[in-house]
Each structure stands twice: as structure tokens, then as C-alpha cells.
Tab-separated table of C-alpha atoms in Angstrom:
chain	number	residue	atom	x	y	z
Y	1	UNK	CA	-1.456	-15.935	-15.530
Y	2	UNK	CA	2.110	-16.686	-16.048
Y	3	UNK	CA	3.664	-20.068	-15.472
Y	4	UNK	CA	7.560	-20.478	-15.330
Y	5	UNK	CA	8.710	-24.160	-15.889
Y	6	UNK	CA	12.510	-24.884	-15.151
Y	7	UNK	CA	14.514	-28.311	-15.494
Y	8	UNK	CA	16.167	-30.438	-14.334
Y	9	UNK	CA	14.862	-30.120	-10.539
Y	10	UNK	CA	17.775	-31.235	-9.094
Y	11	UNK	CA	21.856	-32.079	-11.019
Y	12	UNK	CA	25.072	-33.164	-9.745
Y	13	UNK	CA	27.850	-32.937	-11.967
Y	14	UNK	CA	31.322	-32.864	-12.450
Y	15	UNK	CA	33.661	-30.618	-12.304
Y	16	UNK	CA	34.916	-29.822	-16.389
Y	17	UNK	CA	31.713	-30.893	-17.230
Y	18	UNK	CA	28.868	-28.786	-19.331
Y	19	UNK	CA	25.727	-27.535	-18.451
Y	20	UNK	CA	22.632	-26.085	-19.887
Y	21	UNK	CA	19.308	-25.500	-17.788
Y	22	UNK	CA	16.649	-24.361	-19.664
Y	23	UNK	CA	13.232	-22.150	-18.562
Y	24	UNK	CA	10.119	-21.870	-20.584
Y	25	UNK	CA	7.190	-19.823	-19.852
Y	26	UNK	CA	3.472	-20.038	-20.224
Y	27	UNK	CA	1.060	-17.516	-20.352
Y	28	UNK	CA	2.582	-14.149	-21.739
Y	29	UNK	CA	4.466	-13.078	-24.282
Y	30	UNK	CA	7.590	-10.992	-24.543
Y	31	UNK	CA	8.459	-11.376	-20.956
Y	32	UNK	CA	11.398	-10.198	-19.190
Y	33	UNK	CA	13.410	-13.144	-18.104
Y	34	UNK	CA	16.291	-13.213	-15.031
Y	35	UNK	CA	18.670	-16.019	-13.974
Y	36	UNK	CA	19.494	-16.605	-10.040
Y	37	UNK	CA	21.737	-18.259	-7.975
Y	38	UNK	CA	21.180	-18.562	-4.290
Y	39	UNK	CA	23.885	-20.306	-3.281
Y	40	UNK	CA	23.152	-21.895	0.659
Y	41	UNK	CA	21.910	-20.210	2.781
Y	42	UNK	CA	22.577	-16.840	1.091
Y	43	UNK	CA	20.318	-14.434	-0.935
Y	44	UNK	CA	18.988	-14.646	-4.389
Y	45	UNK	CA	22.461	-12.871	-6.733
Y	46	UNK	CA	21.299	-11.738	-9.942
Y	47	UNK	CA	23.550	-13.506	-13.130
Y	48	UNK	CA	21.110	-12.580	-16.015
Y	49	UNK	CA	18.464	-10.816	-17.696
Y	50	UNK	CA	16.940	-10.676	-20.899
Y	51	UNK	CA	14.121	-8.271	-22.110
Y	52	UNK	CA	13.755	-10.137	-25.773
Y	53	UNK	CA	15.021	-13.120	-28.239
Y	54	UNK	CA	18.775	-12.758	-28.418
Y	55	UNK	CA	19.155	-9.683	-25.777
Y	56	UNK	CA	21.320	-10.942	-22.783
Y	57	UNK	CA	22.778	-9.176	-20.514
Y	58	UNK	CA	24.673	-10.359	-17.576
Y	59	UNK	CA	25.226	-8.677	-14.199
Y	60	UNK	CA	28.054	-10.405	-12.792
Y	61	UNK	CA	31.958	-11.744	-14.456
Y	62	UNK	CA	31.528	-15.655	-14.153
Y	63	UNK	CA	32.067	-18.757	-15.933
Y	64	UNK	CA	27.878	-18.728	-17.179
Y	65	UNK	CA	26.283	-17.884	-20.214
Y	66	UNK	CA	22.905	-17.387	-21.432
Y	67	UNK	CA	20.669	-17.384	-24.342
Y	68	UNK	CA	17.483	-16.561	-25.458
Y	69	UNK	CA	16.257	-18.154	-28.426
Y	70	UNK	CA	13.208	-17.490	-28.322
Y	71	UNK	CA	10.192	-15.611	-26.632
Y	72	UNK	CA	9.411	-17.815	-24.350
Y	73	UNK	CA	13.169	-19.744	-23.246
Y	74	UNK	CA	15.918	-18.741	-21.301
Y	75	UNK	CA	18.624	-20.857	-21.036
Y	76	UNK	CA	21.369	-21.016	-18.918
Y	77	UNK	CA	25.015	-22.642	-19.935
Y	78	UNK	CA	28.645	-23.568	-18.653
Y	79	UNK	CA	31.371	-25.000	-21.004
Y	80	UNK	CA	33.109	-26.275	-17.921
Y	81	UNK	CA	31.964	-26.481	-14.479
Y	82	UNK	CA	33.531	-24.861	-11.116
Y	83	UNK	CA	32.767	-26.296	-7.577
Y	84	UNK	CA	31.882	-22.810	-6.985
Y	85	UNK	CA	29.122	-22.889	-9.631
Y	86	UNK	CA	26.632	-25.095	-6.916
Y	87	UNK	CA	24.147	-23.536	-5.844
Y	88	UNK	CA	20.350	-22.939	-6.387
Y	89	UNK	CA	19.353	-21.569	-10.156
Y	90	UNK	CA	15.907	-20.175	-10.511
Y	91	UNK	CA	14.115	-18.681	-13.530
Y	92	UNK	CA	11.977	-15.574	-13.256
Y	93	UNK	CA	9.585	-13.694	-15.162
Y	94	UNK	CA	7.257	-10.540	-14.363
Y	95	UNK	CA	4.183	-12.076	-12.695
Y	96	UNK	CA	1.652	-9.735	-14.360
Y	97	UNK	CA	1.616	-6.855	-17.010
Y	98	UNK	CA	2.011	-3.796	-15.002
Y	99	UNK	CA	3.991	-5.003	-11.833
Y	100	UNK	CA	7.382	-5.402	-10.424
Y	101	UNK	CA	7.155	-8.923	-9.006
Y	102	UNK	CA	8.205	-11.942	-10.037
Y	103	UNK	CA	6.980	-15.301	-10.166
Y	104	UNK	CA	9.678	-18.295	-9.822
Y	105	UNK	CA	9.913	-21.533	-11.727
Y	106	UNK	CA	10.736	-24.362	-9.284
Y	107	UNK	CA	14.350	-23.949	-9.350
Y	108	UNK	CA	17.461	-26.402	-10.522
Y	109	UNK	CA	19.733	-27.704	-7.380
Y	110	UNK	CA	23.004	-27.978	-8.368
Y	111	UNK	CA	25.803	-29.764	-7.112
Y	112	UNK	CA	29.023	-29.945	-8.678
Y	113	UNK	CA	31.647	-32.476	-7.408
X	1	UNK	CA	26.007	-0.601	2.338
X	2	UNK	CA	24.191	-3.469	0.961
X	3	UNK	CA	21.516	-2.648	-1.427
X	4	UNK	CA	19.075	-4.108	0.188
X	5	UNK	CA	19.514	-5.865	4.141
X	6	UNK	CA	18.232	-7.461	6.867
X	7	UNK	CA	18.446	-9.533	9.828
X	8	UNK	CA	18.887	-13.165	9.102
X	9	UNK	CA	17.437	-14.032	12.222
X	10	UNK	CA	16.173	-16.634	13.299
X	11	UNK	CA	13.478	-15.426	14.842
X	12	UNK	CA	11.716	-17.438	17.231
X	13	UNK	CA	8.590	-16.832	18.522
X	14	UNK	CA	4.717	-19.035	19.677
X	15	UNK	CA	1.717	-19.649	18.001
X	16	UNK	CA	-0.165	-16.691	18.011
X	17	UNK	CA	2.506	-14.195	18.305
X	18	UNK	CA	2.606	-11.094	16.610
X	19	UNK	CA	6.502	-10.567	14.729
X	20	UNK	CA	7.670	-7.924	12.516
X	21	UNK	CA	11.229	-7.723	10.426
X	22	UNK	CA	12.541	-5.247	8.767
X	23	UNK	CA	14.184	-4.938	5.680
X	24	UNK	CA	16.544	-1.429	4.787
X	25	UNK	CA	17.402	-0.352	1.528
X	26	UNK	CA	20.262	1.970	-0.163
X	27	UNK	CA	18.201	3.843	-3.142
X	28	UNK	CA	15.723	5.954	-1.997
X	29	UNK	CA	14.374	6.515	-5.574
X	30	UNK	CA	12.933	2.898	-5.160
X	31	UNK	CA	9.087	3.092	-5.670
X	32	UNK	CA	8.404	-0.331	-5.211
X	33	UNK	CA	9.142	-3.018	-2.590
X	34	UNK	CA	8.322	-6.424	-2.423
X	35	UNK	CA	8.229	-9.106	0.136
X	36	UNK	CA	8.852	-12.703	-1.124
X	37	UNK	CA	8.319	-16.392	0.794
X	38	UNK	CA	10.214	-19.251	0.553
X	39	UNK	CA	10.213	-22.156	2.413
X	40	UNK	CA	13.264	-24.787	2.416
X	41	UNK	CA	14.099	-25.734	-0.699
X	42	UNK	CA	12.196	-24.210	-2.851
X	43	UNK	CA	11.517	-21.158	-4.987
X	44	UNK	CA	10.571	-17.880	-3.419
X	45	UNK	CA	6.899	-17.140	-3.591
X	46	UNK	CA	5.450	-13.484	-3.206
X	47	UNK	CA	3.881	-12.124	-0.484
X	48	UNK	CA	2.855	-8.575	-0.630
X	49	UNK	CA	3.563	-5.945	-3.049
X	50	UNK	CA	4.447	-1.871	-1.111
X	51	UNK	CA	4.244	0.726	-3.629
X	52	UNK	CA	3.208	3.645	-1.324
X	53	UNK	CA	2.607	3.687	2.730
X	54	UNK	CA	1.908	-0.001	3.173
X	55	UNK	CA	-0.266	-2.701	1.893
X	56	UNK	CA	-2.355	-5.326	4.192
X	57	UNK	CA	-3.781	-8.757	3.309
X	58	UNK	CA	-5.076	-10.938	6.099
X	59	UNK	CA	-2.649	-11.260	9.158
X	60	UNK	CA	-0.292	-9.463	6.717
X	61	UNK	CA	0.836	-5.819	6.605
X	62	UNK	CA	3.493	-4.402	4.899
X	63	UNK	CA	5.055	-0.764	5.618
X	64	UNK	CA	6.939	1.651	4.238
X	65	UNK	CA	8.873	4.078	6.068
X	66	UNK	CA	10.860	6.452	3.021
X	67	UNK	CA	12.275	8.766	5.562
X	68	UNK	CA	14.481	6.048	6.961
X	69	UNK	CA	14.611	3.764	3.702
X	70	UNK	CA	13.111	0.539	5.209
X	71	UNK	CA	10.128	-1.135	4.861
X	72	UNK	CA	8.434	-3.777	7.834
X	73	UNK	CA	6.553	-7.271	7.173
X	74	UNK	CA	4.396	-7.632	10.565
X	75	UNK	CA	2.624	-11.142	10.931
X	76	UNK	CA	-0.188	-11.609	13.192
X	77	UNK	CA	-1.448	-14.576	15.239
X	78	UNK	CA	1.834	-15.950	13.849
X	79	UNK	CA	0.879	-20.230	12.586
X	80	UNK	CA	3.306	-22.867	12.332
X	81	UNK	CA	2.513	-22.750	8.749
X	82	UNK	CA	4.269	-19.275	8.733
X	83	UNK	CA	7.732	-20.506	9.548
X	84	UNK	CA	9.903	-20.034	6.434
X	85	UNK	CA	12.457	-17.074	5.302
X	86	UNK	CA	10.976	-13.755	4.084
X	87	UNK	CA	12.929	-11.969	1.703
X	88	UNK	CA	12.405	-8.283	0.606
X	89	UNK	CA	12.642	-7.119	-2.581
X	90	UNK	CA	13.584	-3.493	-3.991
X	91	UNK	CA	13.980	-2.830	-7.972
X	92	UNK	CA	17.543	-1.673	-8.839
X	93	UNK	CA	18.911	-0.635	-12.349
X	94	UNK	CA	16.129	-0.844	-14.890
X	95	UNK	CA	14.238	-3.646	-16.383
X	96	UNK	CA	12.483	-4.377	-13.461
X	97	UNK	CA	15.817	-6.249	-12.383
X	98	UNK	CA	15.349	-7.018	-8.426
X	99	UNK	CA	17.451	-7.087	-5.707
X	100	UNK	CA	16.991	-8.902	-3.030
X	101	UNK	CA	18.180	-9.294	0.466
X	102	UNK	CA	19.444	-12.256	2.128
X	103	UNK	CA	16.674	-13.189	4.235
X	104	UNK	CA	14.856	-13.354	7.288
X	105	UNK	CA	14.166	-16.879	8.965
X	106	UNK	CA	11.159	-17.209	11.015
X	107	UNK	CA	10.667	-20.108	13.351
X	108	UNK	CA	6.647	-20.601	14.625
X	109	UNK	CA	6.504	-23.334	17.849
X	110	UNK	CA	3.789	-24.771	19.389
């Protein structure tokens, strides 16, 4: 079964600053990969998704980037943080061949002060 | 209208109550609905999986109601263990991309 690993659990960071968070995956191959945000107490918003190495494509204008370099790694990166970048980041992946749903990594808190 | 909504709650209720939400969505061509866990703080977890009237798995049933675009969660013999926010699910643009609404919170008391 699938596995979806995400670090750093939890980041605070300053504004200007970079970031990359990075997701792996265990236990499939070519998955289909997504980036949230939940910011508090709010709903899960959709920022990426990526169906292969190098194929990105991003559902909402922001100051984010990701990348996929390779099967089984999504990555998600800022050259210079906003305040309004905090929030909850979670990884996702399809749980099973044949079916919608998702499993989560553990997530990556983020503050930015 | 939202994608995908429902009531944020909370919702209240004993031990051993029985509590249904109810989660609406904007594309009826959606053939698949989902209903997701999380508790505070950490990642969502799935529940239960709707692809065609409902779905049930212990004190667990899931509905779906096409005519009116919405599908139900009802909980059973509600446990403390239970309380948490449910969020529903619905597949939107392609690529199995999901959408998902903002939550339902669900307080279980003694």
C-alpha cells in the first residue's frame, strides 16, 4: 500500500526567506501527486498537481512553485516568503490503483513571521 | 456556489447519539464522493468512499442523494473517539484532482 512521507513536520520562518518541502512516496509507482494548503481553520485549497517527472501544473496564481524530479518526489518551493504563505501543506497521492481517494503524508506546519 | 459545502458546525451531541451532516456539491457529473477524517492537527484520513447510492462500514453510512447533489455521513452510537472534522470530498477537473469542502466539526461528550 502506499506510504506518503512529508518533511519538515513543523517550520517557522521568515518573511524573504526560502523554502522547499519535499514529499516522497513508498509503495507505487507513477503516482499522481497534489500539494495543499489548509490554512486555519479553513478547507484543504488545491496549489498543485503532477501526473509524472517534470509535469506540474498549478491551480492557483501564488508566490509557490513545484517540481517533480522524479517518480516518487514532489517538492514544494518559495524564493521569498509571504505572511500569507502560513498555513498547513500536505502531500497527497492516490491511495490505491483504481480509486479516487487519497492518502495524506503527515503534513508541514508553517509559520512565517 | 461553492464546489463543494457544508456546515462547519460544531455539532454537539452525547455518547451514543446518532448525527448525520451533509455535504452539497455543484457538478452533478461527479461519480465519486468521498468522506475524509481529520482530527486537530493532523492530516485528513479517509473514511468512506460513495460511488453509487451509499456505502456502510460499521456505525458508518454514507449516502448519496444525485437528485439534490448532496451526499450524508450518519454516525451511530456516536464515541468520544468520533469527535474530529469530517470533510467531503468530490473529484473536479481531471486527474483525480479533489475538492474538498471546508469541514464539519463534531463534538462527542460524555
Amino acid at each position: 500500500s502506499q506510504t506518503i512521507h512529508q518533511w519538515p513536520a513543523t517550520l517557522v520562518q521568515p518573511v524573504g526567506s526560502p523554502l522547499s518541502l519535499e514529499c516522497t512516496v513508498e509503495g507505487t509507482s507513477n503516482p499522481n501527486l497534489y500539494w495543499y494548503r489548509q490554512a486555519a481553520g479553513r478547507g484543504l485549497q488545491l496549489l498543485f498537481y503532477s501526473v509524472g517527472i517534470g509535469q506540474i501544473s498549478s491551480e492557483v496564481p501564488q508566490n509557490l512553485s513545484a517540481s517533480r524530479p522524479q517518480d516518487r518526489q514532489f517538492i514544494l518551493s518559495s524564493k521569498k516568503l509571504l505572511l500569507s504563505d502560513s498555513g498547513f501543506y500536505l502531500c497527497g497521492g492516490m491511495k490505491d490503483s483504481g480509486s479516487y481517494g487519497y492518502t495524506f503524508g503527515s503534513g508541514t506546519r508553517l509559520t512565517v513571521v | 456556489r461553492k464546489e463543494v459545502e457544508q456546515d462547519p458546525g460544531p455539532f454537539n451531541v452525547p455518547e451514543g447519539a446518532t448525527v448525520a451532516f451533509n455535504c452539497t456539491y455543484s457538478n452533478s457529473a461527479s461519480q465519486s464522493f468521498f468522506w475524509y477524517r481529520q482530527d486537530c492537527r493532523k492530516e485528513p484520513k479517509l473514511l468512506m468512499s460513495v460511488y453509487s447510492s451509499g456505502n456502510e462500514d460499521g456505525r458508518f453510512t454514507a449516502q448519496l442523494n444525485r437528485a439534490s447533489q448532496y451526499i450524508s455521513l450518519l454516525i451511530r452510537d456516536s464515541k468520544l473517539s468520533d469527535s474530529a472534522t469530517y470533510l467531503c470530498a468530490v473529484p473536479s477537473g481531471g486527474y483525480n484532482k479533489l475538492i474538498f469542502g471546508a469541514g464539519t466539526r463534531l463534538a462527542v461528550h460524555p
